[in-house]
XYZ file of C-alpha atoms in Angstrom:
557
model
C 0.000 0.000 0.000
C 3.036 2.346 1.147
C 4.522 1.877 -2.523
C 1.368 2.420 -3.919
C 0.516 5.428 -2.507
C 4.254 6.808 -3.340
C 3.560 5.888 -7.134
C 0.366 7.942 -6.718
C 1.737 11.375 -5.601
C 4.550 10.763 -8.014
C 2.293 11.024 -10.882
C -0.367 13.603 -8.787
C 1.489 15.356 -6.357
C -1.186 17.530 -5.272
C -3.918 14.792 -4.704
C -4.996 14.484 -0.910
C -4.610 10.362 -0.254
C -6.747 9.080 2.856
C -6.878 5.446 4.607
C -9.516 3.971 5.752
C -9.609 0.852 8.162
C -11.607 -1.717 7.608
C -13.675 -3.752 9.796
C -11.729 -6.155 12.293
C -11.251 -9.200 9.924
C -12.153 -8.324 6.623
C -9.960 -7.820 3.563
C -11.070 -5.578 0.589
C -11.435 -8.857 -1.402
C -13.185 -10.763 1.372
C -15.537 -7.568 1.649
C -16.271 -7.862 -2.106
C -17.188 -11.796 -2.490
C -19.319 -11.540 1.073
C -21.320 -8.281 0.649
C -20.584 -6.828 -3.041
C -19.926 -3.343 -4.681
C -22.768 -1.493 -2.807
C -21.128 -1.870 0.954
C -17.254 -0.682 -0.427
C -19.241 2.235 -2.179
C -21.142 2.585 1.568
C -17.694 2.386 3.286
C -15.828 4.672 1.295
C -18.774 7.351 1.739
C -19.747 7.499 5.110
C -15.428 8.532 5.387
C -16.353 11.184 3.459
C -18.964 12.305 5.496
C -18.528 14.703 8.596
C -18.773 11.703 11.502
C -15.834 9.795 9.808
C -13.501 13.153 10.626
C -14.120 12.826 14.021
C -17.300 15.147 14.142
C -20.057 12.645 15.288
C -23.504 13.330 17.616
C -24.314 11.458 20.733
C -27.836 10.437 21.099
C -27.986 10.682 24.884
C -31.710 10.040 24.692
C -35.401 10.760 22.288
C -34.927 14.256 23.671
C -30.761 15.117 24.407
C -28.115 15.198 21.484
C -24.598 15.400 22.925
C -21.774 16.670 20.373
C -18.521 17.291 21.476
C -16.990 20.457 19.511
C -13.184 22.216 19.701
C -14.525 25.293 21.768
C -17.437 23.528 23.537
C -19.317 20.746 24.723
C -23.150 20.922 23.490
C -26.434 19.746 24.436
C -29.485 20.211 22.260
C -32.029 19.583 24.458
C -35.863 18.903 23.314
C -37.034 17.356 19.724
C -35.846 18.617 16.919
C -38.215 20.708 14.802
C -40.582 18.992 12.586
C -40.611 21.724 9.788
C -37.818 21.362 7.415
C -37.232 25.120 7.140
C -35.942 26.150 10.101
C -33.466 23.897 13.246
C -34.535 26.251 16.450
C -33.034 24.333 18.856
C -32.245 24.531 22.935
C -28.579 24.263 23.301
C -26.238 23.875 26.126
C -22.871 25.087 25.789
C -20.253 23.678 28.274
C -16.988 25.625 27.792
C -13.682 23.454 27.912
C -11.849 25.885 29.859
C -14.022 26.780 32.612
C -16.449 24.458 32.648
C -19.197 27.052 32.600
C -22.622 26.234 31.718
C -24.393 28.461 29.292
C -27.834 27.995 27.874
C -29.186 29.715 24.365
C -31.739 29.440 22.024
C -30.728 29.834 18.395
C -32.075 28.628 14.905
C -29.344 27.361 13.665
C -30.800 27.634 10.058
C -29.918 31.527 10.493
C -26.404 32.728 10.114
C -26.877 35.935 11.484
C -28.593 34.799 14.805
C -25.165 32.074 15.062
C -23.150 35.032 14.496
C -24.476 36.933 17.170
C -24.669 34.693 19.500
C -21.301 33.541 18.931
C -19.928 37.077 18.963
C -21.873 37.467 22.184
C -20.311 34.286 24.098
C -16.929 34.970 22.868
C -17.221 38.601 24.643
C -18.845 37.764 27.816
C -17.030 34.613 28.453
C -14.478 34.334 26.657
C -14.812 31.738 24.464
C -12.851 31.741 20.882
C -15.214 33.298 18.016
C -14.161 30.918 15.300
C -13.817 27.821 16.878
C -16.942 28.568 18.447
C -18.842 29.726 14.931
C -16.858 26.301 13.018
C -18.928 23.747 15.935
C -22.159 25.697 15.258
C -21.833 25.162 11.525
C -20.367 22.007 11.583
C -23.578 20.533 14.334
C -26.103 22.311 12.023
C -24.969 19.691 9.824
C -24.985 16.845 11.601
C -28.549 17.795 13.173
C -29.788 18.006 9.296
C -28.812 14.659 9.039
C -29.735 13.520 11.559
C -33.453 14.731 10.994
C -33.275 13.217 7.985
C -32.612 9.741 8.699
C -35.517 9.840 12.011
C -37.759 11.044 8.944
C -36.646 8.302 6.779
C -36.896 5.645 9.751
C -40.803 6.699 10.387
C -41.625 6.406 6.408
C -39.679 3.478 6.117
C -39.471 1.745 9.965
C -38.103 -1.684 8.985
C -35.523 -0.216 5.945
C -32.183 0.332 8.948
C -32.919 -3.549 10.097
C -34.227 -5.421 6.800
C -33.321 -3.923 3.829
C -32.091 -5.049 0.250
C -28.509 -4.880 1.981
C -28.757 -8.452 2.761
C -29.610 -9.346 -1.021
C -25.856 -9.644 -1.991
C -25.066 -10.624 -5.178
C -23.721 -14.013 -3.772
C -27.186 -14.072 -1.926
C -28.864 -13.086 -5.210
C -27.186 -16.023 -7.408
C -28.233 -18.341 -4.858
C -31.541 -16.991 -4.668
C -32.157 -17.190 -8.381
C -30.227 -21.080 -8.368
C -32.929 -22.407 -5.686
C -35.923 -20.726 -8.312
C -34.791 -22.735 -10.892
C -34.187 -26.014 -8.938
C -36.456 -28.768 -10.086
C -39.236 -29.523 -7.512
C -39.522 -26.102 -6.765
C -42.999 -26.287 -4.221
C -41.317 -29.313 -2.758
C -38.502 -27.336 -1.938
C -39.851 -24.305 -0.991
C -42.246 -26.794 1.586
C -38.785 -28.481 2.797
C -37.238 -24.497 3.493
C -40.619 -24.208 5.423
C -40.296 -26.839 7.840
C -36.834 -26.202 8.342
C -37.191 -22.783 9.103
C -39.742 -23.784 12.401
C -43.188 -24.366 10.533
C -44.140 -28.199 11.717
C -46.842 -29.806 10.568
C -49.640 -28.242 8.512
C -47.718 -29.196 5.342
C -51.318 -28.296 3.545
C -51.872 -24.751 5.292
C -47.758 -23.615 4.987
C -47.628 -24.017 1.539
C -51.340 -22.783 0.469
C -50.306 -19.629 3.418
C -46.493 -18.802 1.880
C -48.065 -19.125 -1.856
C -50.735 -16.352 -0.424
C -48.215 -14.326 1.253
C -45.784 -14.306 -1.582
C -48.053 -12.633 -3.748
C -47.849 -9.247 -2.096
C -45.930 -7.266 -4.905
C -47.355 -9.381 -7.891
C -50.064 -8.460 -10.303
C -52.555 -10.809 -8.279
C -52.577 -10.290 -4.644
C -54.349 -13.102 -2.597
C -55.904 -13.299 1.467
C -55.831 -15.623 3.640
C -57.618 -16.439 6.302
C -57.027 -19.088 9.040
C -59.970 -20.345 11.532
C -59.047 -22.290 14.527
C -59.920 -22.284 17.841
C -58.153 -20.241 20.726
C -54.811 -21.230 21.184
C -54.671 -23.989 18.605
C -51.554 -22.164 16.593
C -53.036 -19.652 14.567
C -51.232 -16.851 15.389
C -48.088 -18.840 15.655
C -48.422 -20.588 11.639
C -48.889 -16.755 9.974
C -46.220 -15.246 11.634
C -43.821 -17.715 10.820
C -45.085 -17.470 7.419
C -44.515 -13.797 7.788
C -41.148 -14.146 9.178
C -40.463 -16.198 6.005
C -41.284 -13.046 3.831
C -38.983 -9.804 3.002
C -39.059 -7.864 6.598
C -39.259 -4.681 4.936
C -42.367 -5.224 3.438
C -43.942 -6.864 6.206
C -46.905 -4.702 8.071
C -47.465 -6.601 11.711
C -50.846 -6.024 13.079
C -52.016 -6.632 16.312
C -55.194 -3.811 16.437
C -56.378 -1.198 13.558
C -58.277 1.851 14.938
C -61.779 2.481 12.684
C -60.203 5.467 11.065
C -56.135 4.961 11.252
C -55.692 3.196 7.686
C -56.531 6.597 6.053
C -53.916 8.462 7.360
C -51.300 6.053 5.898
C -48.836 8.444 2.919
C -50.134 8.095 -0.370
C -47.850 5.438 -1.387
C -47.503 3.731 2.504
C -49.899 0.707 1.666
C -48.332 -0.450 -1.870
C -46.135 -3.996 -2.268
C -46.700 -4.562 1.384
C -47.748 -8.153 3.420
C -50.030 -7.201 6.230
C -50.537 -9.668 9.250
C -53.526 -8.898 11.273
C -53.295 -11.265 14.484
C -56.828 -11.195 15.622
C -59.177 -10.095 12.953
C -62.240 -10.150 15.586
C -60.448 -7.161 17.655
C -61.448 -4.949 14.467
C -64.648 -3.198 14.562
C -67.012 -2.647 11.997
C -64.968 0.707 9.989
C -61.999 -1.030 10.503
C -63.374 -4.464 8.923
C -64.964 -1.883 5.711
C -61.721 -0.137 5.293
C -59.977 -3.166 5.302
C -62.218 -4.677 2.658
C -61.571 -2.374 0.698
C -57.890 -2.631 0.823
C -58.214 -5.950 -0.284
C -61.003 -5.565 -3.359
C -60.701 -1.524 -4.931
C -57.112 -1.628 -3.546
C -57.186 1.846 -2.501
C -58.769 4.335 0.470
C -60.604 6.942 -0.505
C -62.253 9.920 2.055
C -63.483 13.101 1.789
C -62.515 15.240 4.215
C -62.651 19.136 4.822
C -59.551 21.681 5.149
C -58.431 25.120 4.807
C -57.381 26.678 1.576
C -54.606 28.990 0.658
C -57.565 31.630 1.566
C -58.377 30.547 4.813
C -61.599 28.877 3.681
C -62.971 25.387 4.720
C -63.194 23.537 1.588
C -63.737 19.878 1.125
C -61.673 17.765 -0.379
C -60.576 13.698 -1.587
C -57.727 11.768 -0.156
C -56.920 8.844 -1.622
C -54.602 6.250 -0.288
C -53.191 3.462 -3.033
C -53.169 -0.019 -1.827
C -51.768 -3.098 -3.376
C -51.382 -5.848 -0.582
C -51.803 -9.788 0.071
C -52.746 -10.165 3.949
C -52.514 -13.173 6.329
C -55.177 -12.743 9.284
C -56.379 -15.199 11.918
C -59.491 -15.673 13.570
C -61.398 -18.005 16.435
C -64.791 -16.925 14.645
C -66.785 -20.026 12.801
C -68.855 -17.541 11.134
C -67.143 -14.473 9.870
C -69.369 -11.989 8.084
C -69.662 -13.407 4.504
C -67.946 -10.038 2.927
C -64.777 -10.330 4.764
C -64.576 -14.477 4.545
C -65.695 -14.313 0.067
C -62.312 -12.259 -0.260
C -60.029 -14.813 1.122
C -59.199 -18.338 1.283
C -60.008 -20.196 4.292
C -57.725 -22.728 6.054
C -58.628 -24.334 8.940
C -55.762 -25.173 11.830
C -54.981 -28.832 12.337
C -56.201 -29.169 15.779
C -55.651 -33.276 16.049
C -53.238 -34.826 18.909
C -50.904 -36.036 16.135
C -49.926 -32.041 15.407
C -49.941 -31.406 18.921
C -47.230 -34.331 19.440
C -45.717 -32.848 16.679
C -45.063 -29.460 18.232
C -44.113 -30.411 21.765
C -41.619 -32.633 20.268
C -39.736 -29.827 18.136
C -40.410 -27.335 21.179
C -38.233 -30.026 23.301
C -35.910 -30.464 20.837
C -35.216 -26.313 20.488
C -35.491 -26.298 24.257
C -32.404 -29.340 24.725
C -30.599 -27.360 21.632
C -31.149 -30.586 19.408
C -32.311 -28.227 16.728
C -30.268 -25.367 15.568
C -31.414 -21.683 15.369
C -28.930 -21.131 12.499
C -30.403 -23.371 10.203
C -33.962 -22.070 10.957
C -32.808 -18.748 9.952
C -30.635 -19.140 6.879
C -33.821 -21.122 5.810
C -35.769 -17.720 6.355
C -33.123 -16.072 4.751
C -33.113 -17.517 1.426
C -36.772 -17.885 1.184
C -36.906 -13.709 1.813
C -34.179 -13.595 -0.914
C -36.092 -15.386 -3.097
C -38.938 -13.160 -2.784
C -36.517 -10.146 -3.104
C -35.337 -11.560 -6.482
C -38.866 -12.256 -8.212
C -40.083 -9.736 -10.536
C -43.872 -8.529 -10.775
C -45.361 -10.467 -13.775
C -48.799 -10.291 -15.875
C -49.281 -14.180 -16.390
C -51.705 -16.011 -19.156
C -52.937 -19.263 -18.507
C -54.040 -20.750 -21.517
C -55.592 -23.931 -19.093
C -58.111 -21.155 -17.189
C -61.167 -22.261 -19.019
C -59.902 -26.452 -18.726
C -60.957 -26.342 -14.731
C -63.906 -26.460 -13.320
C -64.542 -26.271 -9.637
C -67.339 -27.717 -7.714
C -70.207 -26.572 -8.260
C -71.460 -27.747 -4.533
C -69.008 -24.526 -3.345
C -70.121 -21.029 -1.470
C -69.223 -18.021 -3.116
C -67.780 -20.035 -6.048
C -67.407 -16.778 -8.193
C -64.861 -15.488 -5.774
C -63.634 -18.970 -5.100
C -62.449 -19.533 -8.902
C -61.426 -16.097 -9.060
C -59.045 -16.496 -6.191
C -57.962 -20.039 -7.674
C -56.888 -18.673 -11.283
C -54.710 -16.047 -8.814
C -53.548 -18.880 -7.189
C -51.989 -20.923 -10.659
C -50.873 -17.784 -11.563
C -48.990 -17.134 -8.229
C -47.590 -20.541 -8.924
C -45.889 -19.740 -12.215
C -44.487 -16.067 -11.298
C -42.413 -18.550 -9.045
C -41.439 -20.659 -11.103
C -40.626 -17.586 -13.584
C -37.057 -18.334 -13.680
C -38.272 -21.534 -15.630
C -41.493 -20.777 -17.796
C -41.664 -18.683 -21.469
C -43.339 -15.749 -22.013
C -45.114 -14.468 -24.911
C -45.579 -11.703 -27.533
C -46.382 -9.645 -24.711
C -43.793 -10.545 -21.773
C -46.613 -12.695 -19.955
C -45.648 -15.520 -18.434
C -47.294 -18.148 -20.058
C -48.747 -20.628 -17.479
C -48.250 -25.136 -17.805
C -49.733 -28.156 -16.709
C -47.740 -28.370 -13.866
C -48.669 -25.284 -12.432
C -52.207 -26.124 -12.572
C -51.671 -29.672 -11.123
C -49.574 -28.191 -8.059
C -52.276 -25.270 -7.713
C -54.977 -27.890 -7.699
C -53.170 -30.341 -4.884
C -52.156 -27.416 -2.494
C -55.209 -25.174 -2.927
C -57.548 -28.311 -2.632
C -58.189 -27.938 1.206
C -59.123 -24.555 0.637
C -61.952 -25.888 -1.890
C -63.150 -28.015 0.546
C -63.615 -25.632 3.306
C -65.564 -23.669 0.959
C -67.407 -26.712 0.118
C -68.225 -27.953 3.614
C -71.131 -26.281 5.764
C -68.952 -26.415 8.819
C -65.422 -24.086 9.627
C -62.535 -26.280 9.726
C -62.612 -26.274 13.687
C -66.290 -27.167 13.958
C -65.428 -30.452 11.181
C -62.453 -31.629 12.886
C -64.744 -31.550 16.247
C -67.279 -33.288 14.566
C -65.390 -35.799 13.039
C -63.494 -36.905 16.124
C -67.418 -36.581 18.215
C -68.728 -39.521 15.310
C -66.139 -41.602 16.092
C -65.978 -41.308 19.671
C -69.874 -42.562 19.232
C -69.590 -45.174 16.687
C -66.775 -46.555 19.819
C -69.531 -46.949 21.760
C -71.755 -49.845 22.364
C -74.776 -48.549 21.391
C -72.919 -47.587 18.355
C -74.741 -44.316 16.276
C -77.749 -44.417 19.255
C -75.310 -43.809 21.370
C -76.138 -40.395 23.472
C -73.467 -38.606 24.940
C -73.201 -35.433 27.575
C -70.838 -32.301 26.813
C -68.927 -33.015 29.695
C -68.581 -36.600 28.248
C -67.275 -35.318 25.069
C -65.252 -32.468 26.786
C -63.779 -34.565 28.631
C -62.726 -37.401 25.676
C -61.296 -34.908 23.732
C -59.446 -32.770 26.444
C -61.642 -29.595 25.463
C -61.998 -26.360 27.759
C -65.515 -25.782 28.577
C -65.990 -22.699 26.867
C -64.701 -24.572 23.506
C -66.469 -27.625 23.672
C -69.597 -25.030 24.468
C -69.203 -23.390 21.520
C -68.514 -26.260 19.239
C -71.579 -28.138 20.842
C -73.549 -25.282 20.079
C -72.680 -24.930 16.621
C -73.561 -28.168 15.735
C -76.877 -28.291 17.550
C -78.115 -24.896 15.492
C -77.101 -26.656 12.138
C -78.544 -29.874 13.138
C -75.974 -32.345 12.915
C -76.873 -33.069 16.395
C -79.917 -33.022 18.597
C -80.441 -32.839 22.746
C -82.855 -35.849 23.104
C -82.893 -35.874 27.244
C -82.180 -34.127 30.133
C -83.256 -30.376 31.271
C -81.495 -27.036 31.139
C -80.539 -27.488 35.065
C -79.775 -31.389 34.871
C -77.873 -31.137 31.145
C -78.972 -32.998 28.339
C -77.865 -35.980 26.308
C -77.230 -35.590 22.505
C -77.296 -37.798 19.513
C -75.683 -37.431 16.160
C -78.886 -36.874 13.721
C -77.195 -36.382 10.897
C -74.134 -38.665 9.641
C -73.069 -36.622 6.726
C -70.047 -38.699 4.849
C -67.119 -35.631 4.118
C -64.499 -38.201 3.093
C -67.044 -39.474 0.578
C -67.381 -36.335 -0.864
C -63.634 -35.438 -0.687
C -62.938 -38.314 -3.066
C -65.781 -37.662 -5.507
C -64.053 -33.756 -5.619
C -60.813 -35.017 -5.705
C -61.113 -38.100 -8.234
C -63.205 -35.263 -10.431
C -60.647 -32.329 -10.618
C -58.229 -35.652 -11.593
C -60.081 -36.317 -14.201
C -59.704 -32.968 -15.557
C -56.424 -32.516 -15.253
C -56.064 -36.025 -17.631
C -57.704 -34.185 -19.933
C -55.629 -31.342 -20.074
């Protein structure tokens, strides 16, 4: 380097030549392979800015800056103004020498109230004029940038933790190598378990296929019923976790009015994650809607003109977004439930098993936390490498879905989005046509089919996922029975054969009575009553006949 630099101001005598050390470790080309052009370019610029000479802030707290100057110690006490135009801010000025404390306001956006109170400091008390005047200017500039960034950090909270820094180019090769591995869904369902997602192998993939359409041309919504504490909340965060960070909106309670006040642009290419959709009230639930269907806010609101007068006027909000919300709700009011797909939580003991097993096994450090999270990792690259495509499926019209299915309009709808989703993942490996739309394959309908087919059947079945697994388990409890289907049965029986709480087994008992699957044959309202099953409805007969009919379609294909 020493020879180098001699060579150099040989040739340029006159051209200032600066080092700069590089993290503890690293070695320029070591820097290059692990994180790329951008963070040399990053390194090289922040020495060029004021805190790499030495001139740096301290943020003491939300509401004291410390910066320590040649002439002074200061102290800007308070928030920094919100307006752009003008930095009136409370300093405290420690002098070096005497250790006096003196306390000023001054906007440090005007040079003549710096001079003066410079000039006025340096008479009173001593303190040099132009060393004084140099740490004004020179913490006017830090203060600007500092503003700037807290501005940038609200607009953009996520961007300073998950950002497109960690999509290096050797990240991005890798990325784009895993797209175009054969198997693709299989792979992507492999990632999934391995980043912490056990069981549900149905529900993951149909959820991460829903969620990864949040920046495409076809955004999808899903919604997962369960009962309390059966996992809901646990399988869509770890499906969000799974997804970009950045462009991940974590819910836990929208206000009626507080998704019209997002910026213009705020709502676009984003996931959202609502974890209990029955906290939101009735606005919320509307404005919501409408974020999925219109995707965009609109209000009318009134303000004052240039002139002083009230006037009313439109805000609009644009809104492109997939969302992932859970719910304990069997019945969810039929606008919200049309606009997404439902998946019910597996809620049998072989899934609970399942999960206390890997919780042991993180617990006795069998299972590494490494491997869960370069799993997340590449899956998030992935998503940061796909590119928003229009997609043609010239199979659309070769699929028909049962009839037998609510709100099958919406339900096809959302399953076209759902082959389509399909192929702008495997885009890497399809053609495109005349137009630059991908053009859609067998394959991609016969995956979409297989992982989208327990969505079909919730929205084929009269009871919520919860209510049929409850149901199904209650039919063969009685069929165990010596009296076989006579056989009548208390809730506590049940409650307690199934290891229910009350208030659940209530509810699902309930449910079932209203829609007449069963019926309370004996007993009062202060003694209890016994039930029978009245109705022996046969869902794995009818999952077949669905199942060996969208085969036969796809033969035909």
């Amino acid at each position: 380097m020493k020879d180098t630099i001699t060579q150099i101001q040989s040739v340029h005598p006159n051209i200032p030549i600066s080092e700069i050390q590089l993290p503890d470790g690293h070695s320029l080309n070591d820097m290059w392979v692990s994180y790329g052009r951008d963070a040399i370019s990053e390194l090289i610029n922040d020495y060029q800015k004021p805190e790499a000479k030495g001139a740096s802030l301290e943020i003491i707290s939300e509401y004291k800056i410390g910066f320590n100057g040649k002439a002074a110690t200061y102290l800007v006490i308070g928030q920094l103004p919100n307006d752009l135009g003008n930095m009136r801010v409370t300093l405290q000025i420690i002098d070096k020498q005497a250790q006096r404390k003196h306390r000023a306001k001054v906007d440090l956006f005007d040079f003549m109230s710096v001079q003066n109170q410079c000039r006025e400091l340096s008479d009173k008390h001593g303190i040099e004029y132009n060393l004084l005047e140099a740490d004004l200017l020179v913490l006017t500039d830090l203060l600007e940038q500092h503003r700037e960034q807290l501005f940038e950090s609200e607009a953009n909270p996520l961007t300073d933790r998950y950002s497109e820094k960690e999509l290096t180019p050797k990240a991005s090769e890798k990325a784009v190598e895993f797209l175009t591995s054969k198997d693709l869904i299989r792979n992507i369902d492999k990632l999934l378990e391995q980043s912490g997602i056990i069981g549900e192998e149905a529900n993951r993939m149909l959820l991460f296929i829903t969620a990864s359409s949040y920046k495409m041309p076809y955004p999808l919504h899903g919604m997962v019923q369960g009962t309390s504490g059966g996992g809901k909340s646990h399988l869509i965060n770890a499906v969000g976790q799974c997804m970009p960070q950045e462009d991940l909106l974590d819910m836990t309670r929208i206000t009626p009015k507080s998704l019209y006040y997002y910026r213009k642009k705020e709502l676009t290419n984003k996931l959202v994650i609502v974890q209990d959709f029955d906290g939101l009230d009735e606005d919320a639930q509307y404005a919501f809607r409408e974020m999925q269907s219109n995707k965009r806010l609109s209000t009318s609101t009134a303000g004052k003109d240039m002139l002083g007068n009230t006037r009313s006027k439109l805000v609009e909000i644009e809104t492109h977004i997939a969302s992932l919300v859970a719910t304990t709700k069997s019945e969810v009011y039929l606008d919200n439930m049309s606009r997404s797909v439902l998946l019910g939580i597996d809620e049998s003991e072989e899934q609970t098993l399942r999960i206390i097993k890997r919780q042991n096994q993180k617990k006795a450090g069998i299972t590494s936390e490494e491997t869960e999270h370069e799993a997340k990792q590449l899956l998030r690259n992935c998503m940061r490498v796909l590119k928003s495509h229009k997609v043609v499926n010239p199979l659309a019209d070769k699929i028909m879905l049962p009839l037998d299915a609510r709100m099958l309009r919406r339900l096809n709808d959302q399953f076209q989005d759902f082959v389509a989703q399909i192929t702008i993942l495997h885009q890497y490996q399809r053609k495109t046509d005349s137009y630059g739309r991908l053009i859609a394959t067998k394959d991609d309908v016969r995956m979409a089919v297989d992982v989208f087919f327990s969505a079909i059947m919730l929205k084929v079945d009269e009871l919520d996922g919860s209510t049929r697994q409850f149901f199904d388990r209650l039919k063969e409890y009685v069929k165990s029975q010596t009296a076989g289907t006579t056989y009548k049965f208390t809730q506590r029986e049940i409650r307690q054969a199934m290891k229910l709480p009350k208030t659940t087994g209530f509810k699902l008992t309930t449910i079932l009575q209203e829609l007449e699957y069963i019926q309370a044959v004996e007993g009062s309202a202060n003694k209890g009553f016994k039930y029978v099953v009245s109705y022996w409805d046969n869902q794995e007969k009818l999952k077949a006949k669905i199942k060996e009919d969208l085969k036969k379609q796809l033969e035909t294909l």
